[in-house]
Each structure stands twice: as C-alpha cells, then as structure tokens.
mmCIF file of C-alpha atoms and ligand atoms in Angstrom:
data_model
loop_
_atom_site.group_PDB
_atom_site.id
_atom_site.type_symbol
_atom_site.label_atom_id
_atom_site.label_comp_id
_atom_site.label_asym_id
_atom_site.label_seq_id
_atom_site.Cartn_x
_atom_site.Cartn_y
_atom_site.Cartn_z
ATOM 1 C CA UNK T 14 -53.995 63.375 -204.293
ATOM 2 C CA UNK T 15 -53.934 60.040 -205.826
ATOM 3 C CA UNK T 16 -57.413 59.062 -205.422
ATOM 4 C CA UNK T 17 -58.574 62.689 -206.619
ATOM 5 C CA UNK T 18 -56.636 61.664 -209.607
ATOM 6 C CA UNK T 19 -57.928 58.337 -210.520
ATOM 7 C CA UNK T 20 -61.394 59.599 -209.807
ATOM 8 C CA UNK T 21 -60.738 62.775 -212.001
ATOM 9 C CA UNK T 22 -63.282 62.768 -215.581
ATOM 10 C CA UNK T 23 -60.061 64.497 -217.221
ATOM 11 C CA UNK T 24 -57.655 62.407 -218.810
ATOM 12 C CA UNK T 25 -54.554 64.932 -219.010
ATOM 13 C CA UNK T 26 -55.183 66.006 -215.480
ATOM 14 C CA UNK T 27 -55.572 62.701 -213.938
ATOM 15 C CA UNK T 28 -52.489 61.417 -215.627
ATOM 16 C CA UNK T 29 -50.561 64.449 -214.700
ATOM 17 C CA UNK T 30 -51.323 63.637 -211.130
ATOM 18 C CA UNK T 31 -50.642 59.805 -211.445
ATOM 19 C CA UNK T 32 -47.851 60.850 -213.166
ATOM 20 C CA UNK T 33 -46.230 62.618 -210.324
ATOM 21 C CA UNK T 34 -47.588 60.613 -208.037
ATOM 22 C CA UNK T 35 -45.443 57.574 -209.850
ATOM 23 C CA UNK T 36 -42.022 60.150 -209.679
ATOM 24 C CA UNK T 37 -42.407 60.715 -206.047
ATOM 25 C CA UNK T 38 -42.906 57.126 -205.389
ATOM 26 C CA UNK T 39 -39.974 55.506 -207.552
ATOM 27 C CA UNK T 40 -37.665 58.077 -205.904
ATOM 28 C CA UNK T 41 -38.414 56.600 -202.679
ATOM 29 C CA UNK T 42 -38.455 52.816 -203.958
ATOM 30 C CA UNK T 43 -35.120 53.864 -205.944
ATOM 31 C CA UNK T 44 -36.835 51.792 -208.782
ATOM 32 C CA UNK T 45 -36.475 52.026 -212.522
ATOM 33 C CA UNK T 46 -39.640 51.955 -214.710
ATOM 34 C CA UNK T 47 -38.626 50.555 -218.239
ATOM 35 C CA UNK T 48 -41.054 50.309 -221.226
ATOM 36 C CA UNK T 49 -41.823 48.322 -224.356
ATOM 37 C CA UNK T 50 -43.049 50.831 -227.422
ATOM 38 C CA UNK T 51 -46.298 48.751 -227.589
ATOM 39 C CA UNK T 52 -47.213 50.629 -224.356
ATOM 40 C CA UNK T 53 -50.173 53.285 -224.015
ATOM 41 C CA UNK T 54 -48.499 56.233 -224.742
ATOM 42 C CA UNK T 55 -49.100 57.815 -220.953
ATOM 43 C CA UNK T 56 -46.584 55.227 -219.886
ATOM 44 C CA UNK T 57 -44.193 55.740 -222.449
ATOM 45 C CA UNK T 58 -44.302 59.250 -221.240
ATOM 46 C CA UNK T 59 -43.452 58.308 -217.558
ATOM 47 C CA UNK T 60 -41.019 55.640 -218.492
ATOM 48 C CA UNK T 61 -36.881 55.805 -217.790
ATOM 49 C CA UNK T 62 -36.000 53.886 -220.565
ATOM 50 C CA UNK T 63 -38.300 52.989 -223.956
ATOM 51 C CA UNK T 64 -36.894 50.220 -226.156
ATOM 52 C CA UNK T 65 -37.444 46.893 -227.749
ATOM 53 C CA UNK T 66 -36.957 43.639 -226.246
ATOM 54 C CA UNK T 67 -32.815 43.361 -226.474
ATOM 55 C CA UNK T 68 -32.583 47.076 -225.537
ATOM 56 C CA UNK T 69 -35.045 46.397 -222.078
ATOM 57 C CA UNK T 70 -32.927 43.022 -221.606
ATOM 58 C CA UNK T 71 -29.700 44.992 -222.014
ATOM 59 C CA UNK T 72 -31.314 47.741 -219.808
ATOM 60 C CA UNK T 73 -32.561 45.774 -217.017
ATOM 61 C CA UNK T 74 -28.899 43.919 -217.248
ATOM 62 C CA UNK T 75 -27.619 47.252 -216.310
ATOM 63 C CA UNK T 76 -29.692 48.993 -213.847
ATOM 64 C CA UNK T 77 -28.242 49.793 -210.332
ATOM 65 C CA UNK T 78 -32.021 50.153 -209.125
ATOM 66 C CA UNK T 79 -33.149 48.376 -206.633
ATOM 67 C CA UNK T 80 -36.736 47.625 -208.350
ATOM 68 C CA UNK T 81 -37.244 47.830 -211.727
ATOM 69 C CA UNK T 82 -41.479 48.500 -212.671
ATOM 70 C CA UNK T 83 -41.276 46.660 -216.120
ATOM 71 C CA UNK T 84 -44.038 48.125 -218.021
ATOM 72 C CA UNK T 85 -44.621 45.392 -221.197
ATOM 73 C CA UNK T 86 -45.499 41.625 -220.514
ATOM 74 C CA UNK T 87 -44.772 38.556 -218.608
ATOM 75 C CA UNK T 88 -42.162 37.467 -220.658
ATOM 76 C CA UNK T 89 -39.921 40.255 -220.428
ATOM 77 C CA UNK T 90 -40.721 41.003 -216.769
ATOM 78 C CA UNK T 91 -39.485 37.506 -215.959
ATOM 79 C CA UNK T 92 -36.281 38.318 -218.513
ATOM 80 C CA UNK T 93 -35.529 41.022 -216.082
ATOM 81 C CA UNK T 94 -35.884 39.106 -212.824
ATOM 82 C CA UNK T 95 -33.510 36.476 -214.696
ATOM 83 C CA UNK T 96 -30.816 38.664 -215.156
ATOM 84 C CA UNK T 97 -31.661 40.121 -211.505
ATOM 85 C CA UNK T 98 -32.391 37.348 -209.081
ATOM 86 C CA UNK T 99 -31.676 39.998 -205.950
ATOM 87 C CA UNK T 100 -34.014 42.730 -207.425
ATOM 88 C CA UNK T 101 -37.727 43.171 -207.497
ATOM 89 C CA UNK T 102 -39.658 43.001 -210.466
ATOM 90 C CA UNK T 103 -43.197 44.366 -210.844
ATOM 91 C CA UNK T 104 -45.253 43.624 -213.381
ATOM 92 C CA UNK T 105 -48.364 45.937 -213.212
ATOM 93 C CA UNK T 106 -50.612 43.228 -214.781
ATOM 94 C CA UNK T 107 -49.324 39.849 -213.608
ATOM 95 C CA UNK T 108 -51.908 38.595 -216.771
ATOM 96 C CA UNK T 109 -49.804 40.463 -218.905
ATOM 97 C CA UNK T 110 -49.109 37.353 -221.292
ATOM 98 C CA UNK T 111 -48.473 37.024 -224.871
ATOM 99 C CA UNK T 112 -49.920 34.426 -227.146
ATOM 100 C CA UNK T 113 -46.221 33.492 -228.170
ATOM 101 C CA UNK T 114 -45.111 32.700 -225.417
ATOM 102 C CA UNK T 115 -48.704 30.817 -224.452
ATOM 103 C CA UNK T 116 -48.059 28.910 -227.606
ATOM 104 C CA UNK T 117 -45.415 26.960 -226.202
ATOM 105 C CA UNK T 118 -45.599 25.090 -223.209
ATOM 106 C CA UNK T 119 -42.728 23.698 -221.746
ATOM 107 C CA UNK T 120 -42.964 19.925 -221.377
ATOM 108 C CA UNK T 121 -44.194 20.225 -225.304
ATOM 109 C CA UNK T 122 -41.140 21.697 -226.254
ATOM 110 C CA UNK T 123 -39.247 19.229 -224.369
ATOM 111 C CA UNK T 124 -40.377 16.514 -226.263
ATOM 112 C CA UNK T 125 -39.834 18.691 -229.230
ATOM 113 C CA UNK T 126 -35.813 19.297 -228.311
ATOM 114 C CA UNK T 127 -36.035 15.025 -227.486
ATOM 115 C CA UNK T 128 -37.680 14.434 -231.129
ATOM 116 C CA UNK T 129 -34.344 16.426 -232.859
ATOM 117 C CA UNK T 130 -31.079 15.445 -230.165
ATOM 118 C CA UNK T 131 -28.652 16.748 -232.612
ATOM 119 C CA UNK T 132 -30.063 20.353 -233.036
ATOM 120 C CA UNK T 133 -29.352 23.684 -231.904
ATOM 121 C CA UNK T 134 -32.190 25.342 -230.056
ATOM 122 C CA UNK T 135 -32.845 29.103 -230.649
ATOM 123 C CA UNK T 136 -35.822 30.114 -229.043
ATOM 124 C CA UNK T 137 -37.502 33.793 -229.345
ATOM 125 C CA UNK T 138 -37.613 35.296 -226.211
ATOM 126 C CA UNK T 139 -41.182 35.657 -226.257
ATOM 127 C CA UNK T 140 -41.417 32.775 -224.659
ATOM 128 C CA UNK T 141 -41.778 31.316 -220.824
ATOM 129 C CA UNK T 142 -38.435 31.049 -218.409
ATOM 130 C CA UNK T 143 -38.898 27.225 -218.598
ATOM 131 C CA UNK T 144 -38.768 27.000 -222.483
ATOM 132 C CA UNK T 145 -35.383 29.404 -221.828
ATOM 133 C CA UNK T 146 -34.239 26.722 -219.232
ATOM 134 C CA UNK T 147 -34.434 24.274 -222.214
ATOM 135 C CA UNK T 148 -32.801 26.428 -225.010
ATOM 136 C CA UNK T 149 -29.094 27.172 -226.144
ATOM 137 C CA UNK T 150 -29.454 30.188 -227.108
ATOM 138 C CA UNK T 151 -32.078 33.517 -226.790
ATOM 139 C CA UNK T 152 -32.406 36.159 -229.668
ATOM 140 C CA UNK T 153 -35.064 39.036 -230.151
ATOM 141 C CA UNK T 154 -36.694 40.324 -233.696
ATOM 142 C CA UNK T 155 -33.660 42.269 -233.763
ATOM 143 C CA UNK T 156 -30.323 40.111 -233.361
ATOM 144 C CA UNK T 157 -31.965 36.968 -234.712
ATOM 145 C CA UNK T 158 -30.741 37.002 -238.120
ATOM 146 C CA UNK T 159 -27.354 38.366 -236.617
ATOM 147 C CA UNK T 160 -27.069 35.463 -234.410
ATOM 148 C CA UNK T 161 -28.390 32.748 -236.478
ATOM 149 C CA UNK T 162 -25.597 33.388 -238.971
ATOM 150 C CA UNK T 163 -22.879 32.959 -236.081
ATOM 151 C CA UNK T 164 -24.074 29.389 -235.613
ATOM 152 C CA UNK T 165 -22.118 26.308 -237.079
ATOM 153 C CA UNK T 166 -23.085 25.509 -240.439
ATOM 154 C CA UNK T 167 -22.823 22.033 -239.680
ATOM 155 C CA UNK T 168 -25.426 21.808 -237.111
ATOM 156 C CA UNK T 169 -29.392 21.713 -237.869
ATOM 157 C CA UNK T 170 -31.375 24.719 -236.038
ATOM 158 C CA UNK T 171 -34.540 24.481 -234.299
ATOM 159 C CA UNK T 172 -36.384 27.896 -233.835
ATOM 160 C CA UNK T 173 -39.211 28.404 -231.580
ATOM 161 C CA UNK T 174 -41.992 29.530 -231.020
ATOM 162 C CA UNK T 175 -42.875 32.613 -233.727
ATOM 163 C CA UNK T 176 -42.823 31.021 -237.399
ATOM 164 C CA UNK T 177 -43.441 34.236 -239.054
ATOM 165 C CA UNK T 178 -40.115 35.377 -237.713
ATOM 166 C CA UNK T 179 -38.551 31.986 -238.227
ATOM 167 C CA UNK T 180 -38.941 31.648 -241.275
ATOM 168 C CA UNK T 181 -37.788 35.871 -241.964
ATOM 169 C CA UNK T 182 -34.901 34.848 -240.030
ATOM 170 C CA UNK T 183 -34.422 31.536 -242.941
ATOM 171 C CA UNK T 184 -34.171 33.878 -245.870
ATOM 172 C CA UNK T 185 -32.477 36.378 -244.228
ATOM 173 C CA UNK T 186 -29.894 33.943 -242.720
ATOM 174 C CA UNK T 187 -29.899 31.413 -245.423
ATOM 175 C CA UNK T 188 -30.308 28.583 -243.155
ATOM 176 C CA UNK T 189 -32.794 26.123 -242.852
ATOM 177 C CA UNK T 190 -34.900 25.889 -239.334
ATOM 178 C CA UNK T 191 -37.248 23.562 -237.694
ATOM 179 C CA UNK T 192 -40.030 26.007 -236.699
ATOM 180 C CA UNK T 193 -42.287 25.949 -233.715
ATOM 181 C CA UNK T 194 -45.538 26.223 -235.091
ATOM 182 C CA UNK T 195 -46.471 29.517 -232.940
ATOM 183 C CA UNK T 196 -47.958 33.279 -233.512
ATOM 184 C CA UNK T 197 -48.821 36.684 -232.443
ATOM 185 C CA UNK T 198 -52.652 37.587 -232.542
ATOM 186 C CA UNK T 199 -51.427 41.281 -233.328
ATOM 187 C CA UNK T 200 -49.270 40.500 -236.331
ATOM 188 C CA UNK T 201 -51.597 38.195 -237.852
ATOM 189 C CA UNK T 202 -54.583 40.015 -237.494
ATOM 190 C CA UNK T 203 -53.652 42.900 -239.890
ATOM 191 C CA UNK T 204 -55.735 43.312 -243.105
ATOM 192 C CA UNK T 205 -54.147 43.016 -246.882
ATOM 193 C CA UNK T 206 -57.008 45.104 -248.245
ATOM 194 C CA UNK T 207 -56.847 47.578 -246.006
ATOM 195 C CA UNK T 208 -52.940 47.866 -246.121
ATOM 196 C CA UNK T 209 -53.503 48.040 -249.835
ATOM 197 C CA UNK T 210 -56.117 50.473 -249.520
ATOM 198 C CA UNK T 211 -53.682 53.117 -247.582
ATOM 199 C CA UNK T 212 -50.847 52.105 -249.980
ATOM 200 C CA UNK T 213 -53.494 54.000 -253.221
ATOM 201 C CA UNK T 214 -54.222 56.554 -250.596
ATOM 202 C CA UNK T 215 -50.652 56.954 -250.121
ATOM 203 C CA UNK T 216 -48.573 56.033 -253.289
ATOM 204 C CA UNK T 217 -45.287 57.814 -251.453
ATOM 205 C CA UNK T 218 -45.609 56.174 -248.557
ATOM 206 C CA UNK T 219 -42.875 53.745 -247.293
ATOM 207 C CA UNK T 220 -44.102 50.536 -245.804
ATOM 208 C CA UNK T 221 -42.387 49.692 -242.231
ATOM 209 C CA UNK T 222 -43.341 45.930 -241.012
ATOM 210 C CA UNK T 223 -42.219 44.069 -237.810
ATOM 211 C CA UNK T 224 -41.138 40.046 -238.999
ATOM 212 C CA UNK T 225 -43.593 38.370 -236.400
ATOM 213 C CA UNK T 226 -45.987 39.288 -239.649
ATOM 214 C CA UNK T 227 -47.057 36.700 -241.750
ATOM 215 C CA UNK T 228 -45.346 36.403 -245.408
ATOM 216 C CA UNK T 229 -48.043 37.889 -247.875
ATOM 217 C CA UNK T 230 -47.843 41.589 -245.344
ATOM 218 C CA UNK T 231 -43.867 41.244 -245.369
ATOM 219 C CA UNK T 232 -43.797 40.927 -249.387
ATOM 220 C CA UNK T 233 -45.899 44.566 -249.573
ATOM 221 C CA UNK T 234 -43.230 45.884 -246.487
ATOM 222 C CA UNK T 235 -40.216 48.200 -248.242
ATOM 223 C CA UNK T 236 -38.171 48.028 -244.769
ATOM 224 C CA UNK T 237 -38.487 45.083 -241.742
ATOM 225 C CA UNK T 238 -37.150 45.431 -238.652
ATOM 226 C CA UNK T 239 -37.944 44.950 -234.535
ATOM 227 C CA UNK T 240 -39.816 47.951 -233.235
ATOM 228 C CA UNK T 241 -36.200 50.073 -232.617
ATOM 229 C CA UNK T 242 -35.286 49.370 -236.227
ATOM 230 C CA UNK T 243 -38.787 50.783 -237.309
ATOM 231 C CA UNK T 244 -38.385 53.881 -235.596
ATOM 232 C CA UNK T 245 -34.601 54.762 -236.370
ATOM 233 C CA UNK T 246 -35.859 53.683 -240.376
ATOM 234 C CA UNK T 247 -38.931 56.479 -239.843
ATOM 235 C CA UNK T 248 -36.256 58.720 -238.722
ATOM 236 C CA UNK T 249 -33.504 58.314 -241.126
ATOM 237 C CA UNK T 250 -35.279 57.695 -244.234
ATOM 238 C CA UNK T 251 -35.801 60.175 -246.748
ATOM 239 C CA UNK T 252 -39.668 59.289 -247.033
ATOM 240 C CA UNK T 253 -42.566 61.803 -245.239
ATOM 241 C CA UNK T 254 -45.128 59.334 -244.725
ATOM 242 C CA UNK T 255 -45.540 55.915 -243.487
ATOM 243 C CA UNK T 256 -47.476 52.814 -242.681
ATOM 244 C CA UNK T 257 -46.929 51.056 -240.163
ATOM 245 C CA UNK T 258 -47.403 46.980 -240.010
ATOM 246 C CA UNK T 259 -47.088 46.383 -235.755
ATOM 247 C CA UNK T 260 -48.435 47.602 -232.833
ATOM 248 C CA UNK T 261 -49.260 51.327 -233.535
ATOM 249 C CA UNK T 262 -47.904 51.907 -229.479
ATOM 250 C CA UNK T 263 -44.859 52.466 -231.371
ATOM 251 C CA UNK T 264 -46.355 55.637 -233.388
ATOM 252 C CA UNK T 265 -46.152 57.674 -230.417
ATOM 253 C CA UNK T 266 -42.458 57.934 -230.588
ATOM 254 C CA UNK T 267 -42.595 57.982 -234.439
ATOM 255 C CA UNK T 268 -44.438 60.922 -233.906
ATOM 256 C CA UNK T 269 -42.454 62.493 -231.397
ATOM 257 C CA UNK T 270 -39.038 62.067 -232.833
ATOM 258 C CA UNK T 271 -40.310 63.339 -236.373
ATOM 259 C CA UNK T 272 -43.129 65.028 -235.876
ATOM 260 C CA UNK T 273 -43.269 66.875 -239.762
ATOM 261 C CA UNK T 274 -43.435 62.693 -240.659
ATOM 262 C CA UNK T 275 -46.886 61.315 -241.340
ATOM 263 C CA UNK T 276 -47.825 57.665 -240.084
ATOM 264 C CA UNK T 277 -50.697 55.255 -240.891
ATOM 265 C CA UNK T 278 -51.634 52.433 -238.742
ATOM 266 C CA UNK T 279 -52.860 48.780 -240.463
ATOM 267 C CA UNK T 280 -56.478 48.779 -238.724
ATOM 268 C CA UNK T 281 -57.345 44.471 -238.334
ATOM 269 C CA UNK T 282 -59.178 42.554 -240.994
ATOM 270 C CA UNK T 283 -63.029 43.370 -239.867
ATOM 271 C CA UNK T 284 -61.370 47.476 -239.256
ATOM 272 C CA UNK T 285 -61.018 46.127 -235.584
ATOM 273 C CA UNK T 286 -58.953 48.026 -233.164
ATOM 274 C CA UNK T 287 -57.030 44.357 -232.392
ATOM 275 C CA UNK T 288 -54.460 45.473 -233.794
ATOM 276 C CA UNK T 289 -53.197 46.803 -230.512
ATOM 277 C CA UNK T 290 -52.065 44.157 -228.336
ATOM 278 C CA UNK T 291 -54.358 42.890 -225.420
ATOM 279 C CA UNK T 292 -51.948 41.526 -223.182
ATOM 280 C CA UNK T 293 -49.548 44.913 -223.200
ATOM 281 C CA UNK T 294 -52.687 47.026 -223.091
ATOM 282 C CA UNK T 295 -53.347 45.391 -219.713
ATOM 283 C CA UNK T 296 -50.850 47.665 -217.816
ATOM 284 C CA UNK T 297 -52.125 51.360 -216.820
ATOM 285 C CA UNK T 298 -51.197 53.836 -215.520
ATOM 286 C CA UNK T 299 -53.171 53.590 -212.353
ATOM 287 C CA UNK T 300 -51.815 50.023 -212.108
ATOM 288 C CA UNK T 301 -48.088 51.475 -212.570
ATOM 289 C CA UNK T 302 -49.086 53.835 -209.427
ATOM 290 C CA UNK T 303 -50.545 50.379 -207.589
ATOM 291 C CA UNK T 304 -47.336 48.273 -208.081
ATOM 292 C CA UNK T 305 -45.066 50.692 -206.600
ATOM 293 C CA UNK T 306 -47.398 51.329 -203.823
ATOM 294 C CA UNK T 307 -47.779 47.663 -202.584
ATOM 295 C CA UNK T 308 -44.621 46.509 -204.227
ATOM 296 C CA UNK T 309 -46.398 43.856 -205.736
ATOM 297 C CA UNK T 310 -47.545 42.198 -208.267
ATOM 298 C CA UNK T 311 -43.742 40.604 -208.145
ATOM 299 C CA UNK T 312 -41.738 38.146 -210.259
ATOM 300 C CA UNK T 313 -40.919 34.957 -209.062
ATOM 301 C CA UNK T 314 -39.034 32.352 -210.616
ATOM 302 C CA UNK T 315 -37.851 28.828 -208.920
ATOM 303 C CA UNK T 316 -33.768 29.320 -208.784
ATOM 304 C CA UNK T 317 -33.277 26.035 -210.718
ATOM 305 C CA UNK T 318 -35.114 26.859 -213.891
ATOM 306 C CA UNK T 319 -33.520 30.552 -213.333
ATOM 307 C CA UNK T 320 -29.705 29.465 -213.374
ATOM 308 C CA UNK T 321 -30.656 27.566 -216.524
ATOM 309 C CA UNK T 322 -32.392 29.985 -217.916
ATOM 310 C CA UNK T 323 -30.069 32.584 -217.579
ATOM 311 C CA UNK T 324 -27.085 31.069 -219.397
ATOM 312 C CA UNK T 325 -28.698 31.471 -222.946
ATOM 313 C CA UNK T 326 -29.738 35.030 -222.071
ATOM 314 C CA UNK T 327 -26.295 35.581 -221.751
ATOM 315 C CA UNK T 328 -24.863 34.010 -224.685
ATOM 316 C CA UNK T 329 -27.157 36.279 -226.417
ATOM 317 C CA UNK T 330 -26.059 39.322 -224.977
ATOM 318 C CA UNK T 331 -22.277 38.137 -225.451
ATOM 319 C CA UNK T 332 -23.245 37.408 -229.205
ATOM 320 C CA UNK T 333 -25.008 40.609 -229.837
ATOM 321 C CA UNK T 334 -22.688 43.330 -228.460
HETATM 322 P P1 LIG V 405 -39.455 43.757 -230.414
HETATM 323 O O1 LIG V 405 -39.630 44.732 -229.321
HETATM 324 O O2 LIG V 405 -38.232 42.935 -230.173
HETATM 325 O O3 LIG V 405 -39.471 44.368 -231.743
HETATM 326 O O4 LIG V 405 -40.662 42.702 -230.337
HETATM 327 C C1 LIG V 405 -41.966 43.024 -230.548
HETATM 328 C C2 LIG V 405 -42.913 42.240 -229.739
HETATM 329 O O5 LIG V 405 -43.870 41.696 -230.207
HETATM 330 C C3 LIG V 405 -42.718 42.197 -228.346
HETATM 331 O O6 LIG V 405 -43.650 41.369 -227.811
HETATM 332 FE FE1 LIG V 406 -46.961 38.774 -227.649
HETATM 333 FE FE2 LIG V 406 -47.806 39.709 -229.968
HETATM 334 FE FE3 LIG V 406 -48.407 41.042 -227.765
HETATM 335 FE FE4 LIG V 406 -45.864 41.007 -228.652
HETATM 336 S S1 LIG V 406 -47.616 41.925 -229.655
HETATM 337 S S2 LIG V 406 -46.568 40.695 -226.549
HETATM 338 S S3 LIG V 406 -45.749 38.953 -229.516
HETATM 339 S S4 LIG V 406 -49.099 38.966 -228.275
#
C-alpha cells in the first residue's frame, strides 16, 4: 500500500495513504509523533501534539511512549532524547539543522563562557547539546523574557546564540546581555518593502512577528511573541486580518483555528519563497513513514555531555511552570 502511495501523482491520496500507513505503524511502535508549527502542513495534520519549542520540551518530558518521531530539527530532537535517555528518538532528516544552532560551536563558546567567569549563561535552545552542557540555564522565544527577569540583578548575563532575540529579551527584561553574535536565515531574510507593501494593501491588518526578527521588522510588528503566542494573539484578538513575520508553517493552524481570519505571509527580500525554513522543510511525510519503519534515523548523545546538559533544561522547566 505504501509504495502505491509514494508512487501515487495525487497529493491528497498519497498522503491519505502515508497517512494511515504512519497510524498503523506508531500503534505498533507505541510511539508519539510531536511537531513544530514550522512543519509542512501534511505533518501537522498527522502529528499528536503541535506546539512551540517549550510546549514539545514539556511534551516530550511527559510522554509515556516508548518512541517519540520528533517532526522539527536537530536541536529539539536531541532536547527530547535529553530529557529521555531510555527512549528512542527519530528524527526523519538527521540534516535537519538550524543555522542557530550551527552558529555556535561548542569549543567557541567555551572560550566565550572563559572570556566572562563571572556571568550567567542563558543560552537559546536552538542550540547544540554541548553548548547546553556548558550553560546555566535554557529558555525558548517564549519564557525568555520570563526567565531573564528571575535572574539576580547583581550578576552580568551572557545570552547566546540568537541576537535578534537577545537583544528583544534586553528591552523587554531591562537587563543588559552579552550577545552571541548568531541568526536565523528565515527571520532575517524577510523584506521591509514588501511587509510595507501588504501593510497599504491592508491598513486593518494587525502585524504578528516572532523576536528571532531583526529590529527594523519588530518596530512595524503590533504584537511579538514565539509561534504559540502568535497563534493564541490571531485567535483572541479582535482584528480579521493579519501578517505574519515567521515561518508561514504556522498559518496552517492560524487558518484552521479561525478560519473567517485572513493571513498574509512576509514573502523574502528578492519575493523568494526562503522564507520557509530549509532545515524543517527537510522532514516529509514519506520520511516520517521511513523512520518508523527502520526505527532509525535515531538520536544519540554521549551520557556525559547528556547529564550536563540536562540540568539547565530542567531549571528551565522548574522556572517556567
Ligand atoms: P518557537 O517555536 O519557540 O517560537 O521558536 C521558533 C523557531 O525558530 C524554532 O526553531
Ligand atoms: Fe533554526 Fe531559523 Fe529554522 Fe528555526 S526557523 S529551525 S531558528 S533556521
């Protein structure tokens, strides 16, 4: 049935078969298959749980599965093995990466903590399970301002590796960080002119941006927020149309939950589709199908770097209950 499927021309049917091809399958692997929003939206369909990053953390925390299929990126796949050393954790795209992340190699940021001995490290958790091993605490788009302002005022703050959020999270918070000089290709690749050219098209329109964009977008934004706080703002606000400054995976359950609500995507600067990003595009459906078939491609982590890793991860959850 499966290889009718993959070799079928139509789109709906062929996912309809993957689709239950990938029920009957996690049945009998008792697995879990969790999703980031910036997935194709055939995977959001098939997915168990949808969230942001501290909602899959807190998910994968959770889960009484015995394999969770963690459909997003490397990052967060190796978040979930973390938290659940005993468990297996595909990844359907073990290149799956994310530029953040990429931006900060470990043994840089080690001489980074060794340059500032007397500062708190908060690092992003887009960002490897060795650069975790070496940080005091983990916080997401969502709980960073939150957990920033729980630190001691006395201490300095280093934050790695986004700057965009960093320095959000420094007028938000009101403290002053050491950045990591890192980015995401996605959130720095949207265009000015064309956001102002859908704002004239759209003088109602309410403006919705995710912090990992750069300053000049987030000045033009009415609300910012993770991806969750995006969608709960399209639902609850009083406004019919919106665009939308992040990965435009996350209009698909815009569009579901308020459907009579109008949203606009931020195209890239040369009206490039690269505003959707690479690295979570990578996973498939097929290749959702292939990971629970083979049980591979896994997560593995050395238990060293995992122990240390973990103990921020936790803090963070503590902190942001
Ligand atoms: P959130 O899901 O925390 O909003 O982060 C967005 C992101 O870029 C994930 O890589
Ligand atoms: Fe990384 Fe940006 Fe892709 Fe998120 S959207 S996974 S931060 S490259």
């Amino acid at each position: 049935m499966v290889f009718a499927a993959i070799h079928n021309t139509d789109d709906s049917a062929a996912n309809g078969s993957l689709a239950a091809a990938i029920a009957a399958l996690k049945r009998q692997r008792h697995a879990v298959i969790l999703a980031h929003y910036y997935q194709e939206p055939a995977i959001q369909d098939i997915a168990d749980f949808i969230g942001d990053s501290l909602e899959l953390s807190r998910k994968a925390a959770a889960t009484e599965a015995e394999v969770i299929v963690f459909c997003g990126v490397h990052f967060m796949a190796e978040t979930a093995k973390i938290l659940n050393p005993t468990k297996t954790v595909l990844l359907p795209d073990l290149e799956a990466g994310c530029t953040l992340a990429d931006a900060c190699p470990a043994e840089a940021f080690a001489r980074f903590r060794a340059e500032h001995p007397d500062h708190i490290a908060v690092s992003y958790i887009n960002c490897s399970a060795a650069v975790k091993a070496q940080s005091d605490l983990i916080c997401t788009s969502s709980n960073a301002v939150d957990l920033v302002k729980q630190l001691p005022a006395d201490r300095p703050i280093l934050f790695a590796p986004d700057q965009n959020l960093g320095r959000w999270v420094q007028r938000q918070s009101g403290r002053e960080l050491t950045l990591w000089p890192g980015s995401c290709i996605v959130h720095e690749t949207f265009s000015e002119q064309a956001l102002l050219r859908l704002k004239l098209e759209h003088p109602g329109a309410e403006v919705l941006a995710h912090p990992e964009c750069q300053q000049h977008l987030l000045d033009l934004a009415d609300f910012i927020g993770s991806t969750s706080k995006l969608l709960h703002r399209a639902e609850t606000s009083s406004a019919l149309c919106f665009i939308v400054l992040t990965e435009p995976g996350i209009l698909h359950q815009m569009r579901k939950a308020v459907p009579h609500k109008a949203f606009y995507e931020v195209p890239g600067a040369d009206g490039c589709s690269c505003n959707a990003c690479p690295y979570m595009r990578l996973n498939t459906l097929e290749k959702v199908w292939r990971c629970l078939q083979d049980m591979a491609p896994a997560i593995e982590l050395d238990e060293a770097t995992r122990e240390r890793a973990l103990a921020p991860i936790q803090k963070m959850l503590e902190l942001s209950r």
